[in-house]
Amino acid sequence: MRTPLVAGNWKMNGSRDANRALLSSLKDRLGAIQGVDVAVCPPAVYLPEIAESLSGSAIAVGAQDCSDEASGAFTGELAGSMLAEVGCRYVIVGHSERRERQNESSAWVASKFVAAQAAGLTPILCVGEQKADRESGRTELVVSEQLDAVLDAAGVEAFDRAVIAYEPVWAIGTGLTATPEQAQEVHAFIRNRVAGRDPRVAAELRILYGGSMKADNAAGLLALDDIDGGLIGGASLDAEAFTAIVRAAGERVGA
Ligand code: 13P
């Protein structure tokens, strides 16, 4: 039985005041939530104070990116060890916004994944196709290329300490959610691909859905066999909406 994970990717949003208000509301609403792992991934500059304010709570902290290097002359980058030191448990790697804007290749994402694990962090590896890929029937090809790069670099057993997030790029921030059937199809594809290397690892692997997941569509997505939680953008900035998604994940009948 896989424990669902609901993680909020705040992206480049927030301020000290807004973060305090959001977190205090989340702590009140979620209390000692059981049966669901919950995390927030704020902008890096706020990580130390947020990790401190959440210590002892049921909400874990993650970063949105990390360097593929351990230390050295890499201006502007943050090492996994630094993120771990200030209290992060998770780190998102390979988000489509970074694959696009920072030109992160699958090989580069794979190195970040390896570096994150070496620092003791749990990577949340994002994969997903563009609209044109889906329309030309290339979804599985694109997702396999992104996934295989990491399987090859890190080895399948590394996925015992990792999470995958399937985020169709056309659904991110657009209000166009994948239908539960579309999402389930790709989640099952991902799990089968990992199972091709190791069925046990695949059976235990958490695969999250991301892309306009909201309070009103979460339950339908989370009810499906291979959807083990969500990576939430916009709705994670709203305590009521995020809490509703966490509750929907808690009600999911696990695989
Ligand atoms: P939205 O929930 O805003 O579509 O963003 C999803 C996402 O990119 C999470 O990483």
GROMACS .gro file of C-alpha atoms in nm, residues 108 120 151 242:
model
    4
  108TRP     CA    1   2.112   1.709  -1.671
  120GLY     CA    2   1.994   1.247   0.139
  151LEU     CA    3   1.677   0.495  -1.468
  242PHE     CA    4  -0.484   2.254  -0.080
   0.00000   0.00000   0.00000
